[in-house]
Short mmCIF file of C-alpha atoms and ligand atoms in Angstrom, two decimals:
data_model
loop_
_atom_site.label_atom_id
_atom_site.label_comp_id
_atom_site.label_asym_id
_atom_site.label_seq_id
_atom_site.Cartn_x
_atom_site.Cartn_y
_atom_site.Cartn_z
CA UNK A 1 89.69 19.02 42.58
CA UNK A 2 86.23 20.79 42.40
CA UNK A 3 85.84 21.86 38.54
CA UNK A 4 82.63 23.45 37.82
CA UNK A 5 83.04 23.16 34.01
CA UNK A 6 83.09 19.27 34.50
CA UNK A 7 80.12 18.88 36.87
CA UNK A 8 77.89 21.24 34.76
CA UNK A 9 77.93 18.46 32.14
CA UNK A 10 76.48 16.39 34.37
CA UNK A 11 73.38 18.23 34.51
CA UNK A 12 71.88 17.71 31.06
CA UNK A 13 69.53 20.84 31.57
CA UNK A 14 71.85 23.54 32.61
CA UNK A 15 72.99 23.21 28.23
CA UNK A 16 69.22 24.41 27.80
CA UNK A 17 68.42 27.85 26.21
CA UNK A 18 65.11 29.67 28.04
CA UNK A 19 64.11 32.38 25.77
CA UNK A 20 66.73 32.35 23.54
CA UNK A 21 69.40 32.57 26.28
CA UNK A 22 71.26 30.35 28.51
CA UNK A 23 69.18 29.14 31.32
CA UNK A 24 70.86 30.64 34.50
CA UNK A 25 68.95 28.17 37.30
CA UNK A 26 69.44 30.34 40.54
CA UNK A 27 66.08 28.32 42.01
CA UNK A 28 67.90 25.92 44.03
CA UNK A 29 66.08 26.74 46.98
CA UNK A 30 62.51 25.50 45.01
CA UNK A 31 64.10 22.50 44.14
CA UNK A 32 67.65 21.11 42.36
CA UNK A 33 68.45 19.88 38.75
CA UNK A 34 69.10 16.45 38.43
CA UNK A 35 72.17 15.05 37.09
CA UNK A 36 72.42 12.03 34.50
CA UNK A 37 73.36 9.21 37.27
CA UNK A 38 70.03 10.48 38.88
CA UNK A 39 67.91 10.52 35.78
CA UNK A 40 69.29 7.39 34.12
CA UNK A 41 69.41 5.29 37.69
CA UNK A 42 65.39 5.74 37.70
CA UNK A 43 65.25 4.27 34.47
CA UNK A 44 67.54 1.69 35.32
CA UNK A 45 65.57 0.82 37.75
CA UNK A 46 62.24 0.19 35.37
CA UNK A 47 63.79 -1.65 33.58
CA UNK A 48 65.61 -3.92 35.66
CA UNK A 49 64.53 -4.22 39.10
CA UNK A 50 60.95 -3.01 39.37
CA UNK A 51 58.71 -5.12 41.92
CA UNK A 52 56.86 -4.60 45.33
CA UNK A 53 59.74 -5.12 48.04
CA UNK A 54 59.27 -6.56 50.97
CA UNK A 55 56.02 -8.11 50.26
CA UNK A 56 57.24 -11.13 47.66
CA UNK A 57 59.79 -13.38 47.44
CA UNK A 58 60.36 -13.82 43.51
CA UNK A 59 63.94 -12.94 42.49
CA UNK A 60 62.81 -9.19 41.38
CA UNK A 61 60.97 -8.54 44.71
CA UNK A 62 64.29 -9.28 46.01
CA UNK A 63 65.97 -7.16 43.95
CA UNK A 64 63.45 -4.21 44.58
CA UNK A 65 64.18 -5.10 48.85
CA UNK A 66 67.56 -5.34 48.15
CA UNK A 67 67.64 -1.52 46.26
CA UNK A 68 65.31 0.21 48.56
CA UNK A 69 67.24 -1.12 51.84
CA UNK A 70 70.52 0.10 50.31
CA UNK A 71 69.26 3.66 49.76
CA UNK A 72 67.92 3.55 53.50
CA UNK A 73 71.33 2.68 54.35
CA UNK A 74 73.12 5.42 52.20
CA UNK A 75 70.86 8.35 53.95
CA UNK A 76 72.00 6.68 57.44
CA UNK A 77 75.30 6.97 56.54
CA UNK A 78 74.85 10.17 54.68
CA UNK A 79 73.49 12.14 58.37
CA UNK A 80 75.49 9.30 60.14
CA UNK A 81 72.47 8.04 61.84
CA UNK A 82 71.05 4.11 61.70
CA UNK A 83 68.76 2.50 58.83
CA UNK A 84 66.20 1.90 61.22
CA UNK A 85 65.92 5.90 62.25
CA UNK A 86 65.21 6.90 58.38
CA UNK A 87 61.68 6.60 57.47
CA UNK A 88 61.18 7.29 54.04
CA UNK A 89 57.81 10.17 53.27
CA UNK A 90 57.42 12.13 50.43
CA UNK A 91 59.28 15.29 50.98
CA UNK A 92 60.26 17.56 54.28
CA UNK A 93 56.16 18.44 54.47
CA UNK A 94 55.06 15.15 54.89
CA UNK A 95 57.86 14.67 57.61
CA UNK A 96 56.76 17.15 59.98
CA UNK A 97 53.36 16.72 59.44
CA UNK A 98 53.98 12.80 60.82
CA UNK A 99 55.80 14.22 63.79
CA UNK A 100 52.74 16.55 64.80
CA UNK A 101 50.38 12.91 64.60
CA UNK A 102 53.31 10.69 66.51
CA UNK A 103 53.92 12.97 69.27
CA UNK A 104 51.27 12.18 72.03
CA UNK A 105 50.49 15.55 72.61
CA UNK A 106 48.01 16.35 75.12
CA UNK A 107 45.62 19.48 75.79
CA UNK A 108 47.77 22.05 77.99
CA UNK A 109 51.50 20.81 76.10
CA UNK A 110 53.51 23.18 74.54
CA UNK A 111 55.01 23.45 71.18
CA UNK A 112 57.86 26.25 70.44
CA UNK A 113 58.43 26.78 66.48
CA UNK A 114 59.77 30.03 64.92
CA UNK A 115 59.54 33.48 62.78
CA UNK A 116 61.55 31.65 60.35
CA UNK A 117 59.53 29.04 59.15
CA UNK A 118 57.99 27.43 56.58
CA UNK A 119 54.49 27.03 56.28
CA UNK A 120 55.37 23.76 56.16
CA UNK A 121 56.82 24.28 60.04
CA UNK A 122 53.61 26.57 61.11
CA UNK A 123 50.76 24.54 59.62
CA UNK A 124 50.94 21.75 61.49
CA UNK A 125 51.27 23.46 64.62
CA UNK A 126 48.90 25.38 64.10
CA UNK A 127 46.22 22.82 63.60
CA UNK A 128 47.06 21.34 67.29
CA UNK A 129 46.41 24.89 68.53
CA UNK A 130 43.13 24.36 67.79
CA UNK A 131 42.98 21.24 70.04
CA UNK A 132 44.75 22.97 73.12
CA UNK A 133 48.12 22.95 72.41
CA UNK A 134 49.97 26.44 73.47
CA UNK A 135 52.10 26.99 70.12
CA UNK A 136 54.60 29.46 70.68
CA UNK A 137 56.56 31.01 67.74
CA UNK A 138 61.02 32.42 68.57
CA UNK A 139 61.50 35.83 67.79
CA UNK A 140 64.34 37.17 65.65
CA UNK A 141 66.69 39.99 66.01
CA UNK A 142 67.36 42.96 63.85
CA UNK A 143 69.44 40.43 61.23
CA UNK A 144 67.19 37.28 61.50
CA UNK A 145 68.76 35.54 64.02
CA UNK A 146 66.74 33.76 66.33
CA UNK A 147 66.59 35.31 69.72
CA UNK A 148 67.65 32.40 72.16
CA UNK A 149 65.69 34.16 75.25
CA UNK A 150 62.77 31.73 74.97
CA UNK A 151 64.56 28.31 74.12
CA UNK A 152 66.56 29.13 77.67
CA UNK A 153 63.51 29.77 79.03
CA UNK A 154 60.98 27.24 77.81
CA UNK A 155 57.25 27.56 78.41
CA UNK A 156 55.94 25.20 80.98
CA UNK A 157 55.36 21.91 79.58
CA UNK A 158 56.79 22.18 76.36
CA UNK A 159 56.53 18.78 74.98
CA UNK A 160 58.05 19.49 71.52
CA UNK A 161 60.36 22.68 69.94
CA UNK A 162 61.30 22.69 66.28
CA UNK A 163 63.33 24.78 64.25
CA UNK A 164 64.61 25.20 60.49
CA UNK A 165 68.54 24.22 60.39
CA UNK A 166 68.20 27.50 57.43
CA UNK A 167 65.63 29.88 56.27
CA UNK A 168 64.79 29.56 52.59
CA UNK A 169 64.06 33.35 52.60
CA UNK A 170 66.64 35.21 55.30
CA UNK A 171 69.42 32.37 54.66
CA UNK A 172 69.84 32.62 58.48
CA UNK A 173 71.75 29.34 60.14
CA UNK A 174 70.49 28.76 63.05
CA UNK A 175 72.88 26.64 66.30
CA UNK A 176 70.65 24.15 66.19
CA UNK A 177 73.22 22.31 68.43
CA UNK A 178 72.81 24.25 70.92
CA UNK A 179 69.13 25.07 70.56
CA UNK A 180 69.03 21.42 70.59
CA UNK A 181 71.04 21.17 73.87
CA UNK A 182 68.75 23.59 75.68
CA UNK A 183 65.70 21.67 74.70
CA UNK A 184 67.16 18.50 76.36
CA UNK A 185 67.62 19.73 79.31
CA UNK A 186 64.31 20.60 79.54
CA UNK A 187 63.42 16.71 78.47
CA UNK A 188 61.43 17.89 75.66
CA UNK A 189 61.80 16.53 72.11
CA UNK A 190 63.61 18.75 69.09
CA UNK A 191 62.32 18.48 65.47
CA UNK A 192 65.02 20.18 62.87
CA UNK A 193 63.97 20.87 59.41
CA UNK A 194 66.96 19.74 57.64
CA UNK A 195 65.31 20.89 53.83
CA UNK A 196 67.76 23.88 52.88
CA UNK A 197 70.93 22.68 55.38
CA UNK A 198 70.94 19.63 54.14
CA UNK A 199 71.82 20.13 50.07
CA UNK A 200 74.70 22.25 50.99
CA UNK A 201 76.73 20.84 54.09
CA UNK A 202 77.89 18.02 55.53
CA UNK A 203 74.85 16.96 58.63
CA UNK A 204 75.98 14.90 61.64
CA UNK A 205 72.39 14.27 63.25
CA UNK A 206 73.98 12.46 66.52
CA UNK A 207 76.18 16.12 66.48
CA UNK A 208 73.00 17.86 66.64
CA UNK A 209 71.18 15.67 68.62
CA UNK A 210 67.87 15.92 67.39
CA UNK A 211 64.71 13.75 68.13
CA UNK A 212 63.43 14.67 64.56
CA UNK A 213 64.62 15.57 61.34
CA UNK A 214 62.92 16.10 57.87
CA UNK A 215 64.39 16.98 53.97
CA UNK A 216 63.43 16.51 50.71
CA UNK A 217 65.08 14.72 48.06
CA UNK A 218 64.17 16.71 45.32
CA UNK A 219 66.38 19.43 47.01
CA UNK A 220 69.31 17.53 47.10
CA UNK A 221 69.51 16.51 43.33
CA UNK A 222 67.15 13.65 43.76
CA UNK A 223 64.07 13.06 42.60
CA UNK A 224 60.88 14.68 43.65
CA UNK A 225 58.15 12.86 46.13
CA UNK A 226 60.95 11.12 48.20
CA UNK A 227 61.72 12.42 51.36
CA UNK A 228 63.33 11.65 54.75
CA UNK A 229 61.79 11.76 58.49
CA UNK A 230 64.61 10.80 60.72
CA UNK A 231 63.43 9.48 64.06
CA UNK A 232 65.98 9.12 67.37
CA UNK A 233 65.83 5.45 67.99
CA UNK A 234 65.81 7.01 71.78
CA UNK A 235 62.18 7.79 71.29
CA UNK A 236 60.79 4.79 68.68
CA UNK A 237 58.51 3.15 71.41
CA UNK A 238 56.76 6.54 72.76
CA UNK A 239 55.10 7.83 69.23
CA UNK A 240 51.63 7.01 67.81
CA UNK A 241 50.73 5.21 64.21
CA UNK A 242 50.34 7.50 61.82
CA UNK A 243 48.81 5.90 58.17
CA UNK A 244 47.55 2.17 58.83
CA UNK A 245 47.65 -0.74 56.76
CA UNK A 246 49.68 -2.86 54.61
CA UNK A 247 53.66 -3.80 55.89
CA UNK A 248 53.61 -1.85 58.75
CA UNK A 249 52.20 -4.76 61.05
CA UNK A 250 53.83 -7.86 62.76
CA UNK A 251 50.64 -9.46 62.96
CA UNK A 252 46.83 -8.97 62.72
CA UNK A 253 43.58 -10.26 64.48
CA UNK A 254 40.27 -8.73 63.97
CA UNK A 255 41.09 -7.86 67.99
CA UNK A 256 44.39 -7.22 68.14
CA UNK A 257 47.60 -5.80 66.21
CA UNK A 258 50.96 -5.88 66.60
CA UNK A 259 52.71 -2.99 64.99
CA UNK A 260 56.23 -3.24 63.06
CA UNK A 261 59.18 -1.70 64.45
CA UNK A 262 60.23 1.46 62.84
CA UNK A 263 60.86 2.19 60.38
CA UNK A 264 58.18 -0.32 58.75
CA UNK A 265 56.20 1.36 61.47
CA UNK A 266 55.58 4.69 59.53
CA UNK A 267 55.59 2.98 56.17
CA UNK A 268 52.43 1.74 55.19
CA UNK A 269 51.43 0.80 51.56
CA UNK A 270 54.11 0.58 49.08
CA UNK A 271 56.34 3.42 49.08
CA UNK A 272 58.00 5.10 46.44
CA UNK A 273 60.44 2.77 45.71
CA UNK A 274 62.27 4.31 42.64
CA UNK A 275 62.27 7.84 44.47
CA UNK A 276 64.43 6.22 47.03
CA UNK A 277 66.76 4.13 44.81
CA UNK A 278 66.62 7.62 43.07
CA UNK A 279 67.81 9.38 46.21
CA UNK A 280 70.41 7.05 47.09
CA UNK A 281 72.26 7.64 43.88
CA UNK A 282 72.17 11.42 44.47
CA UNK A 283 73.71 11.00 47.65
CA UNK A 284 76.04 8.90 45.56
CA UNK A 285 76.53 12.33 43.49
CA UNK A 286 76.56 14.37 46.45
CA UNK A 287 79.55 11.87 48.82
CA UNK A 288 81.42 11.72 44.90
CA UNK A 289 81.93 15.80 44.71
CA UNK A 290 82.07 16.19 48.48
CA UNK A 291 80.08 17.91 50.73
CA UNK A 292 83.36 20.26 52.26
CA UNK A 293 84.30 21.02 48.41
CA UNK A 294 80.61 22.12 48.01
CA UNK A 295 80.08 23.98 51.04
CA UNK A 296 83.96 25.65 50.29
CA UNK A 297 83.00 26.77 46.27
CA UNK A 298 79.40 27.52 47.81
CA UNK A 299 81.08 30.14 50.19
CA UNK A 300 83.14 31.61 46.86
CA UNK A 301 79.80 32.10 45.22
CA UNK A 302 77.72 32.90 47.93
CA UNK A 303 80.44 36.25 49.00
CA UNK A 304 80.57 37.18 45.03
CA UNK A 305 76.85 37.48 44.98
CA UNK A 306 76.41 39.65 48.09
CA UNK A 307 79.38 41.95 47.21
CA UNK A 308 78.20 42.45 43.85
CA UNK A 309 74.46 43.11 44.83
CA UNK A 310 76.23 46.01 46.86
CA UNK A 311 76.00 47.83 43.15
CA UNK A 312 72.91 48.66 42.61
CA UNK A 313 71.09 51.36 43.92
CA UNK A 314 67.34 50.61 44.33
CA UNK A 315 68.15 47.44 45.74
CA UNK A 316 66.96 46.52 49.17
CA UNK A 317 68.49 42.93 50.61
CA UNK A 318 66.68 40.69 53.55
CA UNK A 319 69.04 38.16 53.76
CA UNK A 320 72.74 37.33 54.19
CA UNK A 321 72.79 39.51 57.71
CA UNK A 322 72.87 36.64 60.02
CA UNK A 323 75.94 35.24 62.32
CA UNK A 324 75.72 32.25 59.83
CA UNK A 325 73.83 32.01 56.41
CA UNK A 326 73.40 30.19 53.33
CA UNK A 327 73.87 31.17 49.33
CA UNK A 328 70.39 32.92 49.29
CA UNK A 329 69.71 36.31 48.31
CA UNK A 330 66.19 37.70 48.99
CA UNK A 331 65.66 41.28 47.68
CA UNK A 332 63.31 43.79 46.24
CA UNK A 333 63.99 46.31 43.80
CA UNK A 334 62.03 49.68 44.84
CA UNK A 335 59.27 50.31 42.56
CA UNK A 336 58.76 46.90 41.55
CA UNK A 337 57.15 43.85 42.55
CA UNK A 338 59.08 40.97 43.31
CA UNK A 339 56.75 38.97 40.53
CA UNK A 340 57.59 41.55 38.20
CA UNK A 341 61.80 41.22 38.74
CA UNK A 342 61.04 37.49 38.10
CA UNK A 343 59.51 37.91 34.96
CA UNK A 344 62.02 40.59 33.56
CA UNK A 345 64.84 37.95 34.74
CA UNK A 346 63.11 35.05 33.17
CA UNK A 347 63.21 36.96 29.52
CA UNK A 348 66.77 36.65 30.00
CA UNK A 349 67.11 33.35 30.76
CA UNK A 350 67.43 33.36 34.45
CA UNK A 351 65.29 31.27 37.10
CA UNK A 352 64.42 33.03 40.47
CA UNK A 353 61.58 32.81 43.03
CA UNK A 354 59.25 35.40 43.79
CA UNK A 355 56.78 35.89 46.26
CA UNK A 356 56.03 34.72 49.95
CA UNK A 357 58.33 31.10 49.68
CA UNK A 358 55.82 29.64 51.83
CA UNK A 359 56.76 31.42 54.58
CA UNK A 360 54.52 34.49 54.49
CA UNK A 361 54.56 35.37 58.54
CA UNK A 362 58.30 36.07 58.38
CA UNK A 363 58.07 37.87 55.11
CA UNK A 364 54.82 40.13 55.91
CA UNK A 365 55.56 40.38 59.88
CA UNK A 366 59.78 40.72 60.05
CA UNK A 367 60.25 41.90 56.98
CA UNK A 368 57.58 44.23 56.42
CA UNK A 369 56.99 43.22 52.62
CA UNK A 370 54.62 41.97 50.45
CA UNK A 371 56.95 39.11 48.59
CA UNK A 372 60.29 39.36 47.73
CA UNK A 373 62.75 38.16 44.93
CA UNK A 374 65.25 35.16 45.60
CA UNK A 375 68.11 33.84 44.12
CA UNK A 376 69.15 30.67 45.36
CA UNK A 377 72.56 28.87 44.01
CA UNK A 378 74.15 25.37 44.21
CA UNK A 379 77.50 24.35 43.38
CA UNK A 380 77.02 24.08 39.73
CA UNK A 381 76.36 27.99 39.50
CA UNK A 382 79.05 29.96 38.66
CA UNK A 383 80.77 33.71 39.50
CA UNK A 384 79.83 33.90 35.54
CA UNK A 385 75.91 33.50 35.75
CA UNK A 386 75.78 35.65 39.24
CA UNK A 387 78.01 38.52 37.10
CA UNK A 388 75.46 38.22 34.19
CA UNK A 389 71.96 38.46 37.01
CA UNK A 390 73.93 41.45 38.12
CA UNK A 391 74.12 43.33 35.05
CA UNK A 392 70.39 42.13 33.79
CA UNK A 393 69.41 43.38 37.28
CA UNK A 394 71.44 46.55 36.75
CA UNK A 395 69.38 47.31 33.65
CA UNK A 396 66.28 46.22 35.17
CA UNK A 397 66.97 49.12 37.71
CA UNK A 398 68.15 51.64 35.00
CA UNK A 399 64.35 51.30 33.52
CA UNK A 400 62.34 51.34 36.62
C1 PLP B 501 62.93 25.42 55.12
C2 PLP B 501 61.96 24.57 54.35
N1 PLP B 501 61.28 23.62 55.00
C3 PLP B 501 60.40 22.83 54.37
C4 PLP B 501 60.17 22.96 53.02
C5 PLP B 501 59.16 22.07 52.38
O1 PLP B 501 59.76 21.28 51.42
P1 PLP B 501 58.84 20.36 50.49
O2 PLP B 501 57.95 21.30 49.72
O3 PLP B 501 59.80 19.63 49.65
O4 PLP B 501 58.07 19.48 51.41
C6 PLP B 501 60.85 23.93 52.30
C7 PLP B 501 60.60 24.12 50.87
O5 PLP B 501 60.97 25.09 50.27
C8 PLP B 501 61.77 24.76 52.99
O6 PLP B 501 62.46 25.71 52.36
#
């Protein structure tokens, strides 16, 4: 039985008061709160297990293995995919960025991203467009769906396409099963950012297929600098080292090196250890609440917000138009700037984004603005809080 009431008290912060009112946190798509089991686990683990794992054999190093192989094995099972396919980086960034050093591209390859990216998806790319690579970016349609025209129709030699599974600013879900299909056919290898799908429904990597996929814990209630690159164990023997050194070696001659299997392969130096223990007890949370109740009270908050945004009158809305899309509204209210919204919200208590959200081509190109305003919920939101940012907003409007 999904009871709001109950789960809010696990989240010590959502009691706070932010100006003298009652912190509504609608920045979920910036990052999560944390709940107690998260914050207290970390600490539990300085003061109980802390060592190097891996490296020594003392009966804390053990301990420290032992805790950081469990939380590799919780993401497997949490995207149903194998330990040895989760590589643990610091956040969804740092997981693409390793794919566009792994992948042997070579001068005259192509690369197919999209209009709905984040910089985080577009950076990386382009950087190899400055070494020859063609980079090629999917359009979208009238509502922010992608147009499939060019993933039937892939350039010639397209060596790697990559997608976001949901845009943090349009909300748009994209098929990536079937995007992912298309791209196989062609044999080339599909990269799926996971960060905004993956805090809000239940992922089944092997159902979409993918080569590549990248989140960020600190999305998904855990804590921040831990993040996930998922790597098909299909593909393990074709990529390149990425960072070199310590525990990511079988063995080491001044001539010669033998590299570690993944994942030790992409890990080198110690890793953040407590992030991951972290992690694996907000997947914990996450399995304990249920990712169908979630995505199910989600959907119940997610329709009140868009029906009720229908209200005002100087309100323009970019998201929430697609076939498929997630609890994020992006909007602008006319005569203001989306920084300015923000602030007036913020004297009430309420948390939003404001600006580009790192993904200024869509924003400045699709949707013909200069920023925008975002509200972005998670399941311990409530119909209360999104009735209250209507009526703030509602005033906001009645002074513009
Ligand atoms: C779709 C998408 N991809 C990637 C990222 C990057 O996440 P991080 O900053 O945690 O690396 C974000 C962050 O907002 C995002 O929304």
């Amino acid at each position: 039985m999904f009871d709001v009431e109950e789960i809010r008290k696990d989240f010590p912060i959502l009691g706070k008061e932010i100006n003298g009112k009652k912190l509504i946190y609608f920045d979920n798509a910036a990052t999560t709160q944390k709940p107690r089991e998260v914050i207290e686990g970390i600490k539990f683990f300085y003061e109980n297990i802390n060592a190097n794992p891996i490296r020594s054999l003392h009966y804390l190093a053990e301990k420290a293995t032992e805790a950081y192989n469990e939380a590799r094995k919780k993401v497997a099972e949490f995207i149903n995919a194998s330990p040895e396919e989760i590589v643990f980086v610091r956040n969804a960034t740092e997981g693409i960025n390793l794919v566009s050093f792994a992948v042997p591209f070579k001068k005259g390859d192509s690369i197919v991203t999209s209009y709905l990216e984040h910089h985080s998806n577009i950076l990386p790319w382009l950087r190899l467009k400055e070494e020859g690579i063609n980079v090629e970016f999917a359009d979208v349609d009238e509502n922010y769906d992608l147009k499939m025209e060019i993933y039937e129709n892939l350039p010639e030699n397209t060596k790697l396409v990559t997608v976001t599974h949901e845009s943090n600013v349009s909300g748009t879900i994209n098929d990536v099963e079937k995007i992912s299909n298309l791209v196989h056919k062609k044999g080339a290898l599909f990269l799926v950012d996971l960060a905004q799908s993956i805090p809000h429904m239940k992922i089944d990597i092997k159902k979409i297929g993918a080569d590549f996929a990248a989140f960020s814990g600190h999305k998904m209630l855990g804590p921040f600098g831990i993040g996930v690159l998922y790597i098909n164990k299909r593909i393990h023997n074709i990529l390149n080292p990425f960072l070199e050194g310590g525990e990511m070696i079988k063995d080491v001659k001044l001539n010669r090196i033998e590299y570690a299997d993944l994942p030790y392969f992409y890990e080198a130096g110690t890793q953040n250890i407590e992030g991951a223990f972290g992690l694996g007890i907000a997947i914990d949370y996450l399995n304990k609440i249920g990712m169908n109740e979630i995505e199910n009270y989600e959907e119940k908050l997610k329709k009140h917000m868009f029906e009720r945004i229908k209200e005002l009158k100087k309100v323009k809305v970019f998201s929430g138009k697609s076939k498929k899309y997630g609890a994020i509204l992006s909007f602008n209210i006319e005569g203001l700037h989306p920084h300015d919204v923000a602030y007036l919200l913020d004297k009430e208590g309420i948390a939003i984004r404001s600006g580009f959200h790192c993904a200024q081509p869509f924003i400045e190109d699709k949707l013909k603005q200069n920023g925008t305003a975002r509200a972005s919920l998670y399941f311990y939101n409530t119909i209360e809080e999104i009735d209250k940012f209507i009526e703030v907003l509602k005033e906001i409007e009645r002074k513009v």
